[in-house]
C-alpha positions as a LaTeX table, in Angstrom:
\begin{tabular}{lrrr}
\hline
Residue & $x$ (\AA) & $y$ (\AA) & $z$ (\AA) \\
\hline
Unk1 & 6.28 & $-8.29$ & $-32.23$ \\
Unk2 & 6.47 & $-6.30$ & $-29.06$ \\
Unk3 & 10.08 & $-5.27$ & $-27.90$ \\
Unk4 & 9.18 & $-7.58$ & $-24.11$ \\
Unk5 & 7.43 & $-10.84$ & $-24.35$ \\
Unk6 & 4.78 & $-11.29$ & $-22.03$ \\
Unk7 & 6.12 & $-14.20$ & $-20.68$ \\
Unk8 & 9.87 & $-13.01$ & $-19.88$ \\
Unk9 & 7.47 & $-10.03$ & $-18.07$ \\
Unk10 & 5.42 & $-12.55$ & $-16.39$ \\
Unk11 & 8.08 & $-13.51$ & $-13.24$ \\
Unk12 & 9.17 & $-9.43$ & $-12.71$ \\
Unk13 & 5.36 & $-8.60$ & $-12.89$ \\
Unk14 & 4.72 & $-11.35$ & $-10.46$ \\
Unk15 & 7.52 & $-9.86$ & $-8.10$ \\
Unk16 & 6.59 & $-6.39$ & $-7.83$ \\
Unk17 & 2.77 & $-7.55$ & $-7.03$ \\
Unk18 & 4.31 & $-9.67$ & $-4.51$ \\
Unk19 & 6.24 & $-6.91$ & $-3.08$ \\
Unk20 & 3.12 & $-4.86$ & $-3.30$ \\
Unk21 & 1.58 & $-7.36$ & $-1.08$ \\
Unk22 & 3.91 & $-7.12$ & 1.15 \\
Unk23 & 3.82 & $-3.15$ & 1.46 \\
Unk24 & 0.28 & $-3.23$ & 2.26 \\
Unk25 & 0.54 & $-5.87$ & 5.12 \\
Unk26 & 2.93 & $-3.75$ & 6.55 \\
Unk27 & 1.25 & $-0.97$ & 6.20 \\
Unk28 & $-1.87$ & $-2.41$ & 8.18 \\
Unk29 & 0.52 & $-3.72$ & 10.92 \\
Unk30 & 1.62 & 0.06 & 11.16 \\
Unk31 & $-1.42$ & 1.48 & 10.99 \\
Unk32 & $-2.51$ & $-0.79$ & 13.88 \\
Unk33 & 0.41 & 0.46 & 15.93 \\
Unk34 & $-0.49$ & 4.04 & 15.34 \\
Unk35 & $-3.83$ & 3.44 & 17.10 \\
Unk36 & $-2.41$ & 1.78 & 20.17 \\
Unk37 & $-0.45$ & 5.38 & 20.61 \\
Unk38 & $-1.94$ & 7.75 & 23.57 \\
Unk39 & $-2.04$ & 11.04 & 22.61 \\
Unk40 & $-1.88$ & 12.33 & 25.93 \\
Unk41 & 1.81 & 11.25 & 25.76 \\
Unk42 & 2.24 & 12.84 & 22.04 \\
Unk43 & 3.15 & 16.68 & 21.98 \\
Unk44 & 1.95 & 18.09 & 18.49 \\
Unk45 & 4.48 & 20.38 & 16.55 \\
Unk46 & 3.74 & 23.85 & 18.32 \\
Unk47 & 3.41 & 25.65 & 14.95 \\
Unk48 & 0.81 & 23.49 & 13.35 \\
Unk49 & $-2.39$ & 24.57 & 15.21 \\
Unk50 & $-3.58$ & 21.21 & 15.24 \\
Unk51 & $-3.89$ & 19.28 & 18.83 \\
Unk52 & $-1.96$ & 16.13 & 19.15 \\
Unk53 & $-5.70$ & 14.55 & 19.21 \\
Unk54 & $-6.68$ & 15.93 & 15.65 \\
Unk55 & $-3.30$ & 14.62 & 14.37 \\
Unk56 & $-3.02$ & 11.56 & 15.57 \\
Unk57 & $-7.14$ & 11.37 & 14.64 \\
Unk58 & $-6.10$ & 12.96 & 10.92 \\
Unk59 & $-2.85$ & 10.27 & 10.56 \\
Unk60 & $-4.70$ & 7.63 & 11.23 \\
Unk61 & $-7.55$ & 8.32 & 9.14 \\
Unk62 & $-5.02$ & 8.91 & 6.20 \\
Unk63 & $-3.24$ & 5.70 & 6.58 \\
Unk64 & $-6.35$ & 3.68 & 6.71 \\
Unk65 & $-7.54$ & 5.10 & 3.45 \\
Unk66 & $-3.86$ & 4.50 & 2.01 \\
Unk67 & $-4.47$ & 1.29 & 3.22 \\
Unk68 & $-7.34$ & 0.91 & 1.22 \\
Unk69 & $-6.02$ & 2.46 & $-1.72$ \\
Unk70 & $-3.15$ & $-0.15$ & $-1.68$ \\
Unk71 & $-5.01$ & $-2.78$ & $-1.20$ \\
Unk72 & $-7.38$ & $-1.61$ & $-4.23$ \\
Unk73 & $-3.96$ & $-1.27$ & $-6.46$ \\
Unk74 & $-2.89$ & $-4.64$ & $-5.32$ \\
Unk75 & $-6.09$ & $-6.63$ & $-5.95$ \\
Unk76 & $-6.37$ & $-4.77$ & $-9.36$ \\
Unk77 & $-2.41$ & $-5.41$ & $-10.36$ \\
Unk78 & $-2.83$ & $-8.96$ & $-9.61$ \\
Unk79 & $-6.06$ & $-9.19$ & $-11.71$ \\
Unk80 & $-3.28$ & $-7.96$ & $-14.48$ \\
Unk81 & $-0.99$ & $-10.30$ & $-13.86$ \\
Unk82 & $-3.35$ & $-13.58$ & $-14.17$ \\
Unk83 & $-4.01$ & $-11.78$ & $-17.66$ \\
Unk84 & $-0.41$ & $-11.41$ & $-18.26$ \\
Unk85 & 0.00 & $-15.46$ & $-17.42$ \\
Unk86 & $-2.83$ & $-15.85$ & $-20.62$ \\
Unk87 & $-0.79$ & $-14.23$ & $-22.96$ \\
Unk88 & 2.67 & $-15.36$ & $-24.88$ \\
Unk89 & 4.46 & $-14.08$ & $-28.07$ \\
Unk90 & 7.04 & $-15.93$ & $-30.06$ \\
\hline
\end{tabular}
């Protein structure tokens, strides 16, 4: 008999995709506000060697594949969950 039932995990599973969700929408919205920035009025840290151009270029590159990535996590987490909701244990 396994120590957690699957269907006392089901509703805390069904949360944290939920909240998952949620992360990645927010995300996007952020990563949309990123690209409305103009990096003529961004100074880049003066140590980096990297322009403000090829940052703000490099950050939004990485938070679009994040993005992505999340998104991937999500859609495969709730694939996990519908199995979860097929499975119960006395």
């Amino acid at each position: 008999m396994p120590s957690v039932r699957p269907q006392d995990l089901y509703p805390e599973f069904g949360n944290f995709v939920s909240d998952l969700r949620t992360h990645s929408e927010r995300l996007a919205f952020i990563r949309l506000d990123v690209e409305t920035w103009n990096p003529d009025e961004l100074r880049a840290d003066t140590g980096s060697g990297w322009s403000s151009d090829e940052t703000l270029v490099s950050l939004i590159d990485d938070l679009d594949r994040a993005e992505s990535t999340l998104r991937a996590a999500t859609a495969n987490l709730e694939s996990a969950w519908a199995a979860l909701g097929r499975l119960a244990s006395d």
